Amino acid sequence: MSELLTKLPAQLRELATDSLYERLAYSHDMSPVEGFLTGDWLKTVPDLVVLPHSREDVALLLAWAEEERIPVTPRGAGSTSLFQSVPAKGGVVCDLSWLNTIGPWDLTAGTVRVGAGTIIYDLIQQAEMRGWTLATFPSSAPGGTIGGWFNNGGRGYGALLHGNLLEQVRGLEVVLPGGRIEWLTRDNSELPIEWFLGSEGTLGIVTQLEIELLRRPEAQGHIAFGFHDIAELQDFLTNYLWGPFLPYNVTFVSTTSGGQQLQRINWDAMLPSNFFVASFFGSLDHVELGIQRMRAFKSEYRVRQLPNWQAEKFWQDRYYNFRLQRTGPSLLGAEVVVPLAMISHYTRGIEQLATAQRKPMITYGYLINRKEVYVTTMFWSDEARTISYLLDLSLVSALYNIALKAEGKPVGIGLWNTPYLRHIYSARERRAMWERKQKLDPQLILNPGKTYRATKLLRPSVFSPAMLLTRGFRKLITRIGRARS
Amino acid sequence: MKNKDYSFSKLHAEAFTCIQCGYCRRVCPVYQKIGRESATPRNKVYQLQNLLSSYPPFANIPPEFAERFWQCTHCRRCVDVCPAHMDLMNLWQGVKHQLAKRGAVPKQIMATKQRIKEHGNIFANPNEVRSYWALSLPGYPEVLRPQDPEIAVFVGCVASFYPLLVTIPLAFAQIMLKLGIKAYFLGADEYCCGHPLITAGEVAVSREVARKNLAKIRELGLEKLVFLCPSCLSSWHEDYPVYNQGELGITLVHYTEYLADLVREGRLQFAPYPHRTTYHDPCDLGRHLGIYDPPRRILQSIPELEFVELANNRADSLCCGGGASLHMIDQELALGIRHARLEQIKASGVETVVTACGECRQVLTFGLQDVKSAIRVLDIAELAAELVVN
């Protein structure tokens, strides 16, 4: 038994493990990061893992951690890719998976209390059995937890019509550093719920949420259109979205340079390079009128309506964007929010990069409001080929630069996006964030080493030139390779 | 990964397809019971990636690695939810193959291997007594070996030897006799199908028994083989063609498919069974072979039977805990997995639960007995034999 485990309060000891094998499972997330990249300057393997069964367990842990000055990193499903839930400085990982109770339900008001470790898909299933559903949900619902999703901004399908998760959160139970348990409501001005949205577990550990549900829609309908040019797609959506009958969701795909790779996952070869799928939920009338209006709208554009089955199939596969991985071996990419008005600018930038670096890429995303698109761009690499993989990593920063030029910004901070902090938040926002952090966690116990400032190696003054150089080197190698072939 | 290629390069290619999304966490019965991230399929793959990246691969196997890999029921739920469509069944078998090569294999699996090698069955019984379940049948043993049979029947080790389950082949034989269908029971000519070894990645011995079984069927000139055990059918269907390096040229069906066809043709009819009844989908029959409807069609053809589905059914069905010899390797874990399914059965308010797998039948019978439930557990063959009116 490690010394730290012996120091842990007795009540927590049986919920904890110091086994190296167990701890290794918490030293990574979805991002394929080579060990030597994190080796010396980070301590990603926690010293202990604790799996609390109640908010009281969490409170006890945070009280002890503050007293002992031990870092605590909260973790949901670990299904992010910026090391949001991977320790940077060792300490304790607090795995919230077993805070997964669903209920009690208030089916009159349409609300439910749900443990932070609940898998989102489980909540959707339970709600639908009762005639309700979640107003918005992420594409990773079968893997992600509701608490993890909230801590990472709560964006998802349906946000176009219903706003992000914050709009549906009626109450939030959070354990603050030191162990104080708070129940926050929408009218709490001293500790606003908003502070915790997207805070990546740095201000407190969210243990329960009260969610406002949506009546399970009577009908749903999907319609898809293919475009020759992404600019036309952008124009179509921009103009359409300001009228009535706002869709529940709009997803778009631009496969231009990555189309060939997609054949390996039985991607429908009949799908055009640029297309979107609009989904209407609601009463039968609403769905029908929405689809009719969109169909009528198309007459003003050079656009091809895709068969209904293609639109429906695309919606059915809404949780399976990761099937792209099958085209691997490894996928790298970036998640950004880009103004809808700049989406063609963004995708053209991607195409230019793909051509210059001879690297096929695919871009897809969905609208999170009338003006903004949550975009993911992915490209293929092979983490087993270390040198080329490292060179490929530099392209991620190029993707971010393209997004920044298109007035967009990276999504999430964690560790790996700290070089972009000043682009993600204004100076005023960063100041406000830091003040909150100091107010709630003055000892910097919760999830330290991330989110608020970049470590030495990730400071923009070091990181940006390094990435630029690597990219240049990669381009050179690619050219030499091309010339030889 | 095909052709049982468990080489490092093949394992590497498949393992590095994992994106660590964690969709498998939600459905894995082992993780649900153990509750530690190390027990999730994704973490097994992550640790495998580490072992494959070291040089030489698999040089230093942490004991926990082997332990976690053997704690698996092969229920296939992880395969169905994997967005990267990983061939996880083959991957699990491949890892076990590598573990077995290095001696990191539970002694219970070793003992099973030995029994199959020496006796041709998992119980170390003389293989000649495989048909003793039929001793009470009038005309035994000739009645099991008719001239010009319509079908051949592969019973499998569990229902051939296990006292609680010998009623399954007996019931099927009684139905065939009642309907006047000539069914040829392989009996002593049948060897273990190799399934317990296939799930354990033991290629050599399983290939050996597969060859023996195939040779016997060809020698007898039988074209249609009906299986009473879904695990055996799964091996014949998925693995034997690999060993055979090509299609077998034999029609392979599960007995529920065969009986459902007889029901459709009007040859098989039942007396009323006025009881609320549910069906437990066995993993090997459902997720592995995609056979969901035939058992339901049989049940729904029984007059007055009130059929209800369990909360998790068909592809979403829960494992009973009996797969991949887990009850031998880690009984406590198997019982824990069983508990979740028993709770669903009890909550459904049924009087009878039927299934179509000897292993599931046994697990559910003992489970419901343990909790002193009055719910009756039957195999579909048993219920059909009880009600057949032709």
Tab-separated table of C-alpha atoms in Angstrom, chain A residues 14-17 19 21-22 24-30 49 51 75-79 95 97-98 119 121-122 125 139-143 145 319-320 322-326 329-331 383-384, chain B residues 1 12-14 16-26 31-39 42-44 46-47 49-50 62 64-66 68-69 80-87 316:
chain	number	residue	atom	x	y	z
A	14	GLU	CA	-11.855	0.851	0.002
A	15	LEU	CA	-12.991	3.038	-2.889
A	16	ALA	CA	-9.401	3.738	-3.882
A	17	THR	CA	-6.604	1.920	-5.615
A	19	SER	CA	-2.289	-0.378	-8.312
A	21	TYR	CA	-2.110	-1.211	-13.633
A	22	GLU	CA	-5.310	0.539	-12.549
A	24	LEU	CA	-2.296	3.583	-16.010
A	25	ALA	CA	-5.855	3.387	-17.275
A	26	TYR	CA	-6.302	7.010	-16.229
A	27	SER	CA	-3.103	8.358	-17.761
A	28	HIS	CA	-4.574	9.045	-21.172
A	29	ASP	CA	-7.736	10.004	-23.002
A	30	MET	CA	-8.835	9.651	-26.618
A	49	VAL	CA	-7.628	6.566	-8.163
A	51	LEU	CA	-14.230	5.911	-7.227
A	75	ARG	CA	-13.003	12.260	-14.616
A	76	GLY	CA	-16.198	11.178	-16.332
A	77	ALA	CA	-15.679	8.762	-19.215
A	78	GLY	CA	-12.337	10.246	-20.247
A	79	SER	CA	-13.724	10.602	-23.760
A	95	ASP	CA	-13.542	8.667	-11.312
A	97	SER	CA	-18.531	6.645	-13.043
A	98	TRP	CA	-20.493	5.298	-10.083
A	119	ILE	CA	-23.804	7.841	-19.523
A	121	TYR	CA	-27.287	7.518	-23.824
A	122	ASP	CA	-28.642	5.739	-20.737
A	125	GLN	CA	-33.175	5.747	-23.122
A	139	SER	CA	-22.554	12.735	-30.840
A	140	SER	CA	-20.576	10.842	-28.192
A	141	ALA	CA	-23.697	10.113	-26.070
A	142	PRO	CA	-23.076	6.318	-25.856
A	143	GLY	CA	-19.685	6.967	-24.271
A	145	THR	CA	-21.131	11.196	-19.119
A	319	TYR	CA	-23.401	8.508	-32.773
A	320	TYR	CA	-20.946	6.859	-35.115
A	322	PHE	CA	-15.812	7.558	-34.926
A	323	ARG	CA	-16.326	4.955	-37.626
A	324	LEU	CA	-13.842	7.147	-39.474
A	325	GLN	CA	-11.258	5.523	-37.251
A	326	ARG	CA	-11.653	2.345	-39.270
A	329	PRO	CA	-4.723	3.504	-38.463
A	330	SER	CA	-4.842	6.755	-36.466
A	331	LEU	CA	-6.885	9.893	-36.782
A	383	GLU	CA	0.914	6.652	-34.425
A	384	ALA	CA	3.068	3.549	-34.812
B	1	MET	CA	-8.059	-9.922	-38.948
B	12	HIS	CA	-1.228	-4.514	-33.685
B	13	ALA	CA	-3.277	-3.409	-36.679
B	14	GLU	CA	-6.534	-4.167	-34.916
B	16	PHE	CA	-4.491	0.526	-32.852
B	17	THR	CA	-7.875	0.972	-34.492
B	18	CYS	CA	-9.303	1.662	-31.039
B	19	ILE	CA	-10.053	5.341	-30.495
B	20	GLN	CA	-10.708	4.893	-26.754
B	21	CYS	CA	-14.190	6.414	-27.049
B	22	GLY	CA	-15.501	4.199	-24.272
B	23	TYR	CA	-18.791	3.174	-25.937
B	24	CYS	CA	-17.961	-0.347	-24.744
B	25	ARG	CA	-18.004	0.713	-21.082
B	26	ARG	CA	-21.765	1.149	-21.097
B	31	TYR	CA	-16.974	-3.737	-16.281
B	32	GLN	CA	-20.473	-3.170	-14.945
B	33	LYS	CA	-19.788	-5.728	-12.259
B	34	ILE	CA	-16.133	-5.031	-11.439
B	35	GLY	CA	-16.502	-1.285	-11.708
B	36	ARG	CA	-12.879	-0.518	-12.452
B	37	GLU	CA	-11.695	1.193	-15.614
B	38	SER	CA	-9.065	-1.531	-16.003
B	39	ALA	CA	-11.885	-4.001	-16.707
B	42	ARG	CA	-11.123	-0.142	-24.143
B	43	ASN	CA	-8.577	-0.388	-21.372
B	44	LYS	CA	-7.771	-3.951	-22.321
B	46	TYR	CA	-4.982	0.230	-24.411
B	47	GLN	CA	-2.877	-2.113	-22.295
B	49	GLN	CA	-1.248	-1.447	-27.338
B	50	ASN	CA	1.403	-0.940	-24.666
B	62	PRO	CA	1.487	-7.712	-15.990
B	64	GLU	CA	-3.510	-7.980	-14.086
B	65	PHE	CA	-3.416	-7.911	-17.886
B	66	ALA	CA	-3.908	-11.655	-18.159
B	68	ARG	CA	-8.603	-9.007	-17.093
B	69	PHE	CA	-8.446	-10.755	-20.458
B	80	ASP	CA	-21.933	-4.318	-31.558
B	81	VAL	CA	-21.390	-0.843	-30.118
B	82	CYS	CA	-17.850	-0.245	-31.369
B	83	PRO	CA	-18.005	2.716	-33.757
B	84	ALA	CA	-14.681	1.705	-35.288
B	85	HIS	CA	-16.152	-1.742	-36.036
B	86	MET	CA	-13.230	-3.471	-34.379
B	87	ASP	CA	-13.066	-7.226	-34.720
B	316	ASP	CA	-29.422	-5.497	-26.550
